[in-house]
Amino acid sequence: MPCGSTMGSSFVKIAGFIDILQQRSFWGACLGHFCVNYLLYFIITWLPFYLVRERHLSMQSMVKTATVYYLVDAVSAITSGRLSDFWIRKGYTTTLVRKTAMAIGFTTAAIAMAACAARPHTYLPWLMTVAVGCGIAGSGTFAFSQTLAGPEAAGRWTGLQNGFANLAGVVAPALMGFALDRTGSFVAPMAITAGVLVAGGLAWVFVVGQVEQVNWATKGEVLITGSTGPA
């Protein structure tokens, strides 16, 4: 050992997958993320068919309508994300701002989806309102995971959350197809989607706790040793 060197050690707290799975907020975020993905996959897989079969649009009109839907969704997400950051900078708590945005987004999308099914002759403005709600609901999804996990565990938390949430890509198209086949109309599939959105909003607001970094101090630790001092 070089003269004058000393050995030092320190504990670095590490959050593992098991630690993340034990967090109530993680499961709330997973459920909320699953629900917004349910809407997303419903739109991706069934919107063209809905517009052509149920609303009797031509292929060209369907493409234009779907394009406008996705543009409205994108603008809504960008705008709501910027506004959320603005209000946090103004001094409002992250919990209040993020959860309020989720409540507004999911409620808007759920009401509009139900109205789209119940009022077929005025479906278009309601469909665009769904896009507004979807954009708001989707804008903060990963802001939650990054804030809750903190920089040390953000990758693991986000990966797990995204994995569970994307199971909606299996469930939504299949369930929608089953409901459509059994009923012959999109009323039941849209009603199911509205119910899923209500569940998602409740998950973000009431299952997820305070939107602040989890204290991983007691969750796990790794001993780091090294030499310090002059060579």
PDB file of C-alpha atoms in Angstrom:
ATOM      1  CA  MET A   1       0.000   0.000   0.000  1.00  0.00           C
ATOM      2  CA  PRO A   2       1.470   3.411  -0.912  1.00  0.00           C
ATOM      3  CA  CYS A   3       2.771   5.445   2.001  1.00  0.00           C
ATOM      4  CA  GLY A   4       0.228   7.894   3.338  1.00  0.00           C
ATOM      5  CA  SER A   5      -2.790   6.260   1.710  1.00  0.00           C
ATOM      6  CA  THR A   6      -5.938   5.505   3.673  1.00  0.00           C
ATOM      7  CA  MET A   7      -8.849   3.246   2.967  1.00  0.00           C
ATOM      8  CA  GLY A   8     -12.295   4.785   2.998  1.00  0.00           C
ATOM      9  CA  SER A   9     -15.714   3.253   2.678  1.00  0.00           C
ATOM     10  CA  SER A  10     -19.183   4.608   2.150  1.00  0.00           C
ATOM     11  CA  PHE A  11     -22.675   3.277   1.685  1.00  0.00           C
ATOM     12  CA  VAL A  12     -24.543   4.095  -1.503  1.00  0.00           C
ATOM     13  CA  LYS A  13     -28.267   3.423  -1.376  1.00  0.00           C
ATOM     14  CA  ILE A  14     -29.512   1.335  -4.283  1.00  0.00           C
ATOM     15  CA  ALA A  15     -33.176   0.729  -5.168  1.00  0.00           C
ATOM     16  CA  GLY A  16     -33.688  -2.655  -6.791  1.00  0.00           C
ATOM     17  CA  PHE A  17     -36.650  -4.038  -8.702  1.00  0.00           C
ATOM     18  CA  ILE A  18     -38.137  -5.612  -5.569  1.00  0.00           C
ATOM     19  CA  ASP A  19     -37.930  -2.291  -3.751  1.00  0.00           C
ATOM     20  CA  ILE A  20     -39.764  -0.572  -6.592  1.00  0.00           C
ATOM     21  CA  LEU A  21     -42.460  -3.243  -6.706  1.00  0.00           C
ATOM     22  CA  GLN A  22     -43.140  -2.638  -3.026  1.00  0.00           C
ATOM     23  CA  GLN A  23     -44.124   0.983  -3.633  1.00  0.00           C
ATOM     24  CA  ARG A  24     -47.857   1.774  -3.745  1.00  0.00           C
ATOM     25  CA  SER A  25     -47.149   4.759  -5.982  1.00  0.00           C
ATOM     26  CA  PHE A  26     -45.493   2.460  -8.492  1.00  0.00           C
ATOM     27  CA  TRP A  27     -48.642   0.392  -8.883  1.00  0.00           C
ATOM     28  CA  GLY A  28     -50.780   3.511  -9.066  1.00  0.00           C
ATOM     29  CA  ALA A  29     -48.561   4.837 -11.837  1.00  0.00           C
ATOM     30  CA  CYS A  30     -48.681   1.476 -13.630  1.00  0.00           C
ATOM     31  CA  LEU A  31     -52.475   1.392 -13.542  1.00  0.00           C
ATOM     32  CA  GLY A  32     -52.776   5.005 -14.660  1.00  0.00           C
ATOM     33  CA  HIS A  33     -50.247   4.471 -17.451  1.00  0.00           C
ATOM     34  CA  PHE A  34     -52.026   1.265 -18.519  1.00  0.00           C
ATOM     35  CA  CYS A  35     -55.319   3.148 -18.781  1.00  0.00           C
ATOM     36  CA  VAL A  36     -53.991   5.956 -20.975  1.00  0.00           C
ATOM     37  CA  ASN A  37     -52.255   3.347 -23.134  1.00  0.00           C
ATOM     38  CA  TYR A  38     -55.573   1.506 -23.378  1.00  0.00           C
ATOM     39  CA  LEU A  39     -57.070   4.579 -24.998  1.00  0.00           C
ATOM     40  CA  LEU A  40     -54.011   5.011 -27.211  1.00  0.00           C
ATOM     41  CA  TYR A  41     -54.119   1.436 -28.507  1.00  0.00           C
ATOM     42  CA  PHE A  42     -57.877   1.628 -28.992  1.00  0.00           C
ATOM     43  CA  ILE A  43     -57.403   4.677 -31.199  1.00  0.00           C
ATOM     44  CA  ILE A  44     -54.444   3.245 -33.095  1.00  0.00           C
ATOM     45  CA  THR A  45     -56.096  -0.075 -33.873  1.00  0.00           C
ATOM     46  CA  TRP A  46     -59.792   0.782 -34.187  1.00  0.00           C
ATOM     47  CA  LEU A  47     -60.179   4.465 -35.112  1.00  0.00           C
ATOM     48  CA  PRO A  48     -59.870   3.931 -38.908  1.00  0.00           C
ATOM     49  CA  PHE A  49     -62.359   1.068 -38.835  1.00  0.00           C
ATOM     50  CA  TYR A  50     -64.741   3.078 -36.626  1.00  0.00           C
ATOM     51  CA  LEU A  51     -64.688   6.081 -38.959  1.00  0.00           C
ATOM     52  CA  VAL A  52     -65.253   3.992 -42.078  1.00  0.00           C
ATOM     53  CA  ARG A  53     -67.772   1.450 -40.802  1.00  0.00           C
ATOM     54  CA  GLU A  54     -69.663   3.347 -38.096  1.00  0.00           C
ATOM     55  CA  ARG A  55     -69.443   6.904 -39.439  1.00  0.00           C
ATOM     56  CA  HIS A  56     -69.433   5.901 -43.130  1.00  0.00           C
ATOM     57  CA  LEU A  57     -66.493   8.094 -44.129  1.00  0.00           C
ATOM     58  CA  SER A  58     -64.598   7.513 -47.321  1.00  0.00           C
ATOM     59  CA  MET A  59     -60.989   6.372 -47.021  1.00  0.00           C
ATOM     60  CA  GLN A  60     -59.793   9.861 -47.899  1.00  0.00           C
ATOM     61  CA  SER A  61     -62.041  11.516 -45.304  1.00  0.00           C
ATOM     62  CA  MET A  62     -61.009   8.933 -42.723  1.00  0.00           C
ATOM     63  CA  VAL A  63     -57.342   9.733 -43.256  1.00  0.00           C
ATOM     64  CA  LYS A  64     -57.981  13.465 -42.860  1.00  0.00           C
ATOM     65  CA  THR A  65     -60.049  12.989 -39.700  1.00  0.00           C
ATOM     66  CA  ALA A  66     -57.503  10.655 -38.124  1.00  0.00           C
ATOM     67  CA  THR A  67     -54.700  13.070 -38.993  1.00  0.00           C
ATOM     68  CA  VAL A  68     -56.501  15.938 -37.290  1.00  0.00           C
ATOM     69  CA  TYR A  69     -57.106  13.732 -34.246  1.00  0.00           C
ATOM     70  CA  TYR A  70     -53.398  12.979 -33.828  1.00  0.00           C
ATOM     71  CA  LEU A  71     -52.456  16.617 -34.381  1.00  0.00           C
ATOM     72  CA  VAL A  72     -54.899  17.734 -31.684  1.00  0.00           C
ATOM     73  CA  ASP A  73     -53.517  15.050 -29.358  1.00  0.00           C
ATOM     74  CA  ALA A  74     -49.938  16.201 -29.972  1.00  0.00           C
ATOM     75  CA  VAL A  75     -50.662  19.896 -29.508  1.00  0.00           C
ATOM     76  CA  SER A  76     -52.606  19.131 -26.328  1.00  0.00           C
ATOM     77  CA  ALA A  77     -49.711  17.110 -24.892  1.00  0.00           C
ATOM     78  CA  ILE A  78     -47.114  19.784 -25.676  1.00  0.00           C
ATOM     79  CA  THR A  79     -49.285  22.587 -24.318  1.00  0.00           C
ATOM     80  CA  SER A  80     -50.281  20.817 -21.109  1.00  0.00           C
ATOM     81  CA  GLY A  81     -46.681  19.789 -20.457  1.00  0.00           C
ATOM     82  CA  ARG A  82     -45.470  23.369 -20.778  1.00  0.00           C
ATOM     83  CA  LEU A  83     -48.305  24.683 -18.603  1.00  0.00           C
ATOM     84  CA  SER A  84     -47.598  22.085 -15.915  1.00  0.00           C
ATOM     85  CA  ASP A  85     -43.945  23.101 -15.764  1.00  0.00           C
ATOM     86  CA  PHE A  86     -44.979  26.765 -15.694  1.00  0.00           C
ATOM     87  CA  TRP A  87     -47.248  26.315 -12.672  1.00  0.00           C
ATOM     88  CA  ILE A  88     -44.597  24.312 -10.828  1.00  0.00           C
ATOM     89  CA  ARG A  89     -42.101  27.117 -11.428  1.00  0.00           C
ATOM     90  CA  LYS A  90     -44.694  29.557 -10.078  1.00  0.00           C
ATOM     91  CA  GLY A  91     -44.536  27.748  -6.748  1.00  0.00           C
ATOM     92  CA  TYR A  92     -47.393  25.252  -6.853  1.00  0.00           C
ATOM     93  CA  THR A  93     -46.470  21.802  -5.586  1.00  0.00           C
ATOM     94  CA  THR A  94     -45.540  19.091  -8.039  1.00  0.00           C
ATOM     95  CA  THR A  95     -48.190  16.845  -6.512  1.00  0.00           C
ATOM     96  CA  LEU A  96     -50.974  19.385  -7.037  1.00  0.00           C
ATOM     97  CA  VAL A  97     -49.975  20.284 -10.590  1.00  0.00           C
ATOM     98  CA  ARG A  98     -49.281  16.769 -11.883  1.00  0.00           C
ATOM     99  CA  LYS A  99     -52.366  15.193 -10.309  1.00  0.00           C
ATOM    100  CA  THR A 100     -54.636  18.033 -11.399  1.00  0.00           C
ATOM    101  CA  ALA A 101     -53.444  17.625 -14.977  1.00  0.00           C
ATOM    102  CA  MET A 102     -54.137  13.895 -14.844  1.00  0.00           C
ATOM    103  CA  ALA A 103     -57.584  14.423 -13.336  1.00  0.00           C
ATOM    104  CA  ILE A 104     -58.499  16.935 -16.050  1.00  0.00           C
ATOM    105  CA  GLY A 105     -57.095  14.817 -18.866  1.00  0.00           C
ATOM    106  CA  PHE A 106     -58.698  11.526 -17.885  1.00  0.00           C
ATOM    107  CA  THR A 107     -62.049  13.112 -16.990  1.00  0.00           C
ATOM    108  CA  THR A 108     -62.157  15.004 -20.283  1.00  0.00           C
ATOM    109  CA  ALA A 109     -61.309  11.920 -22.315  1.00  0.00           C
ATOM    110  CA  ALA A 110     -63.787   9.714 -20.434  1.00  0.00           C
ATOM    111  CA  ILE A 111     -66.711  12.122 -20.815  1.00  0.00           C
ATOM    112  CA  ALA A 112     -65.930  12.772 -24.458  1.00  0.00           C
ATOM    113  CA  MET A 113     -65.598   9.055 -25.237  1.00  0.00           C
ATOM    114  CA  ALA A 114     -68.956   8.333 -23.618  1.00  0.00           C
ATOM    115  CA  ALA A 115     -70.558  11.230 -25.505  1.00  0.00           C
ATOM    116  CA  CYS A 116     -68.986  10.047 -28.752  1.00  0.00           C
ATOM    117  CA  ALA A 117     -70.751   6.708 -28.281  1.00  0.00           C
ATOM    118  CA  ALA A 118     -74.070   8.174 -27.097  1.00  0.00           C
ATOM    119  CA  ARG A 119     -74.308  11.003 -29.648  1.00  0.00           C
ATOM    120  CA  PRO A 120     -73.306   9.524 -33.007  1.00  0.00           C
ATOM    121  CA  HIS A 121     -74.543  12.514 -35.024  1.00  0.00           C
ATOM    122  CA  THR A 122     -72.160  14.865 -33.206  1.00  0.00           C
ATOM    123  CA  TYR A 123     -69.281  12.423 -32.844  1.00  0.00           C
ATOM    124  CA  LEU A 124     -66.612  14.597 -34.486  1.00  0.00           C
ATOM    125  CA  PRO A 125     -66.253  17.382 -31.862  1.00  0.00           C
ATOM    126  CA  TRP A 126     -66.420  14.758 -29.126  1.00  0.00           C
ATOM    127  CA  LEU A 127     -63.735  12.711 -30.836  1.00  0.00           C
ATOM    128  CA  MET A 128     -61.458  15.761 -30.951  1.00  0.00           C
ATOM    129  CA  THR A 129     -62.205  16.358 -27.270  1.00  0.00           C
ATOM    130  CA  VAL A 130     -61.010  12.812 -26.614  1.00  0.00           C
ATOM    131  CA  ALA A 131     -57.760  13.810 -28.329  1.00  0.00           C
ATOM    132  CA  VAL A 132     -57.428  16.833 -26.043  1.00  0.00           C
ATOM    133  CA  GLY A 133     -57.927  14.673 -22.957  1.00  0.00           C
ATOM    134  CA  CYS A 134     -55.558  12.002 -24.232  1.00  0.00           C
ATOM    135  CA  GLY A 135     -52.839  14.586 -24.816  1.00  0.00           C
ATOM    136  CA  ILE A 136     -53.216  16.038 -21.328  1.00  0.00           C
ATOM    137  CA  ALA A 137     -53.248  12.597 -19.701  1.00  0.00           C
ATOM    138  CA  GLY A 138     -50.210  11.406 -21.614  1.00  0.00           C
ATOM    139  CA  SER A 139     -48.025  14.465 -21.087  1.00  0.00           C
ATOM    140  CA  GLY A 140     -47.065  13.717 -17.479  1.00  0.00           C
ATOM    141  CA  THR A 141     -46.835   9.936 -17.522  1.00  0.00           C
ATOM    142  CA  PHE A 142     -43.051   9.726 -17.384  1.00  0.00           C
ATOM    143  CA  ALA A 143     -42.715  12.902 -15.309  1.00  0.00           C
ATOM    144  CA  PHE A 144     -44.334  10.925 -12.495  1.00  0.00           C
ATOM    145  CA  SER A 145     -41.957   7.986 -12.790  1.00  0.00           C
ATOM    146  CA  GLN A 146     -38.834  10.133 -13.007  1.00  0.00           C
ATOM    147  CA  THR A 147     -39.840  12.269 -10.032  1.00  0.00           C
ATOM    148  CA  LEU A 148     -40.930   9.359  -7.849  1.00  0.00           C
ATOM    149  CA  ALA A 149     -37.907   7.172  -8.596  1.00  0.00           C
ATOM    150  CA  GLY A 150     -35.262   9.875  -8.526  1.00  0.00           C
ATOM    151  CA  PRO A 151     -32.117   9.810 -10.658  1.00  0.00           C
ATOM    152  CA  GLU A 152     -30.758   6.630  -9.045  1.00  0.00           C
ATOM    153  CA  ALA A 153     -33.758   4.452  -9.951  1.00  0.00           C
ATOM    154  CA  ALA A 154     -35.523   6.296 -12.788  1.00  0.00           C
ATOM    155  CA  GLY A 155     -34.460   3.802 -15.462  1.00  0.00           C
ATOM    156  CA  ARG A 156     -35.565   0.728 -13.531  1.00  0.00           C
ATOM    157  CA  TRP A 157     -38.854   2.298 -12.415  1.00  0.00           C
ATOM    158  CA  THR A 158     -39.705   3.666 -15.861  1.00  0.00           C
ATOM    159  CA  GLY A 159     -38.814   0.383 -17.559  1.00  0.00           C
ATOM    160  CA  LEU A 160     -41.028  -1.646 -15.245  1.00  0.00           C
ATOM    161  CA  GLN A 161     -43.888   0.849 -15.444  1.00  0.00           C
ATOM    162  CA  ASN A 162     -43.730   1.011 -19.232  1.00  0.00           C
ATOM    163  CA  GLY A 163     -43.612  -2.776 -19.464  1.00  0.00           C
ATOM    164  CA  PHE A 164     -46.755  -3.246 -17.396  1.00  0.00           C
ATOM    165  CA  ALA A 165     -48.522  -0.344 -19.127  1.00  0.00           C
ATOM    166  CA  ASN A 166     -47.926  -1.727 -22.599  1.00  0.00           C
ATOM    167  CA  LEU A 167     -49.883  -4.842 -21.759  1.00  0.00           C
ATOM    168  CA  ALA A 168     -52.737  -2.567 -22.815  1.00  0.00           C
ATOM    169  CA  GLY A 169     -51.529  -3.197 -26.358  1.00  0.00           C
ATOM    170  CA  VAL A 170     -52.610  -6.811 -25.897  1.00  0.00           C
ATOM    171  CA  VAL A 171     -55.798  -6.225 -23.927  1.00  0.00           C
ATOM    172  CA  ALA A 172     -57.365  -3.215 -25.667  1.00  0.00           C
ATOM    173  CA  PRO A 173     -57.488  -4.407 -29.297  1.00  0.00           C
ATOM    174  CA  ALA A 174     -58.658  -7.887 -28.299  1.00  0.00           C
ATOM    175  CA  LEU A 175     -61.337  -6.709 -25.869  1.00  0.00           C
ATOM    176  CA  MET A 176     -62.583  -4.080 -28.296  1.00  0.00           C
ATOM    177  CA  GLY A 177     -62.814  -6.659 -31.061  1.00  0.00           C
ATOM    178  CA  PHE A 178     -64.688  -9.079 -28.805  1.00  0.00           C
ATOM    179  CA  ALA A 179     -67.160  -6.397 -27.677  1.00  0.00           C
ATOM    180  CA  LEU A 180     -67.688  -5.196 -31.241  1.00  0.00           C
ATOM    181  CA  ASP A 181     -68.259  -8.730 -32.487  1.00  0.00           C
ATOM    182  CA  ARG A 182     -70.776  -9.473 -29.738  1.00  0.00           C
ATOM    183  CA  THR A 183     -72.756  -6.224 -29.991  1.00  0.00           C
ATOM    184  CA  GLY A 184     -72.300  -5.179 -33.599  1.00  0.00           C
ATOM    185  CA  SER A 185     -71.604  -1.545 -32.710  1.00  0.00           C
ATOM    186  CA  PHE A 186     -68.942   0.630 -31.102  1.00  0.00           C
ATOM    187  CA  VAL A 187     -71.152   1.700 -28.188  1.00  0.00           C
ATOM    188  CA  ALA A 188     -69.945  -1.074 -25.869  1.00  0.00           C
ATOM    189  CA  PRO A 189     -66.241  -0.745 -26.796  1.00  0.00           C
ATOM    190  CA  MET A 190     -66.382   3.017 -26.227  1.00  0.00           C
ATOM    191  CA  ALA A 191     -68.254   2.596 -22.954  1.00  0.00           C
ATOM    192  CA  ILE A 192     -65.576   0.165 -21.770  1.00  0.00           C
ATOM    193  CA  THR A 193     -62.877   2.630 -22.772  1.00  0.00           C
ATOM    194  CA  ALA A 194     -64.625   5.415 -20.849  1.00  0.00           C
ATOM    195  CA  GLY A 195     -64.734   3.186 -17.773  1.00  0.00           C
ATOM    196  CA  VAL A 196     -61.041   2.378 -18.107  1.00  0.00           C
ATOM    197  CA  LEU A 197     -60.270   6.097 -18.295  1.00  0.00           C
ATOM    198  CA  VAL A 198     -62.200   6.764 -15.096  1.00  0.00           C
ATOM    199  CA  ALA A 199     -60.151   4.054 -13.384  1.00  0.00           C
ATOM    200  CA  GLY A 200     -56.958   5.618 -14.704  1.00  0.00           C
ATOM    201  CA  GLY A 201     -57.794   9.050 -13.361  1.00  0.00           C
ATOM    202  CA  LEU A 202     -58.595   7.591  -9.941  1.00  0.00           C
ATOM    203  CA  ALA A 203     -55.295   5.697  -9.923  1.00  0.00           C
ATOM    204  CA  TRP A 204     -53.176   8.791 -10.619  1.00  0.00           C
ATOM    205  CA  VAL A 205     -55.005  10.917  -8.066  1.00  0.00           C
ATOM    206  CA  PHE A 206     -55.664   8.498  -5.198  1.00  0.00           C
ATOM    207  CA  VAL A 207     -53.328   5.499  -5.517  1.00  0.00           C
ATOM    208  CA  VAL A 208     -50.177   7.438  -6.324  1.00  0.00           C
ATOM    209  CA  GLY A 209     -48.951   9.210  -3.203  1.00  0.00           C
ATOM    210  CA  GLN A 210     -47.059  12.468  -2.945  1.00  0.00           C
ATOM    211  CA  VAL A 211     -45.251  13.191  -6.197  1.00  0.00           C
ATOM    212  CA  GLU A 212     -41.787  13.397  -4.712  1.00  0.00           C
ATOM    213  CA  GLN A 213     -38.766  11.139  -4.717  1.00  0.00           C
ATOM    214  CA  VAL A 214     -39.145   7.956  -2.708  1.00  0.00           C
ATOM    215  CA  ASN A 215     -36.696   7.746   0.193  1.00  0.00           C
ATOM    216  CA  TRP A 216     -34.649   4.733  -0.807  1.00  0.00           C
ATOM    217  CA  ALA A 217     -32.389   5.048   2.257  1.00  0.00           C
ATOM    218  CA  THR A 218     -33.754   1.924   3.914  1.00  0.00           C
ATOM    219  CA  LYS A 219     -34.470  -0.012   0.725  1.00  0.00           C
ATOM    220  CA  GLY A 220     -31.010  -1.284  -0.072  1.00  0.00           C
ATOM    221  CA  GLU A 221     -27.345  -0.430   0.120  1.00  0.00           C
ATOM    222  CA  VAL A 222     -24.016  -1.298  -1.431  1.00  0.00           C
ATOM    223  CA  LEU A 223     -20.706  -0.840   0.360  1.00  0.00           C
ATOM    224  CA  ILE A 224     -18.225   1.102  -1.743  1.00  0.00           C
ATOM    225  CA  THR A 225     -14.557   0.971  -0.688  1.00  0.00           C
ATOM    226  CA  GLY A 226     -11.608   2.845  -2.066  1.00  0.00           C
ATOM    227  CA  SER A 227      -8.312   4.421  -1.142  1.00  0.00           C
ATOM    228  CA  THR A 228      -7.894   8.077  -0.387  1.00  0.00           C
ATOM    229  CA  GLY A 229      -4.932  10.221   0.435  1.00  0.00           C
ATOM    230  CA  PRO A 230      -1.607  10.949  -1.232  1.00  0.00           C
ATOM    231  CA  ALA A 231       0.138   8.307  -3.299  1.00  0.00           C
TER     232      ALA A 231
END
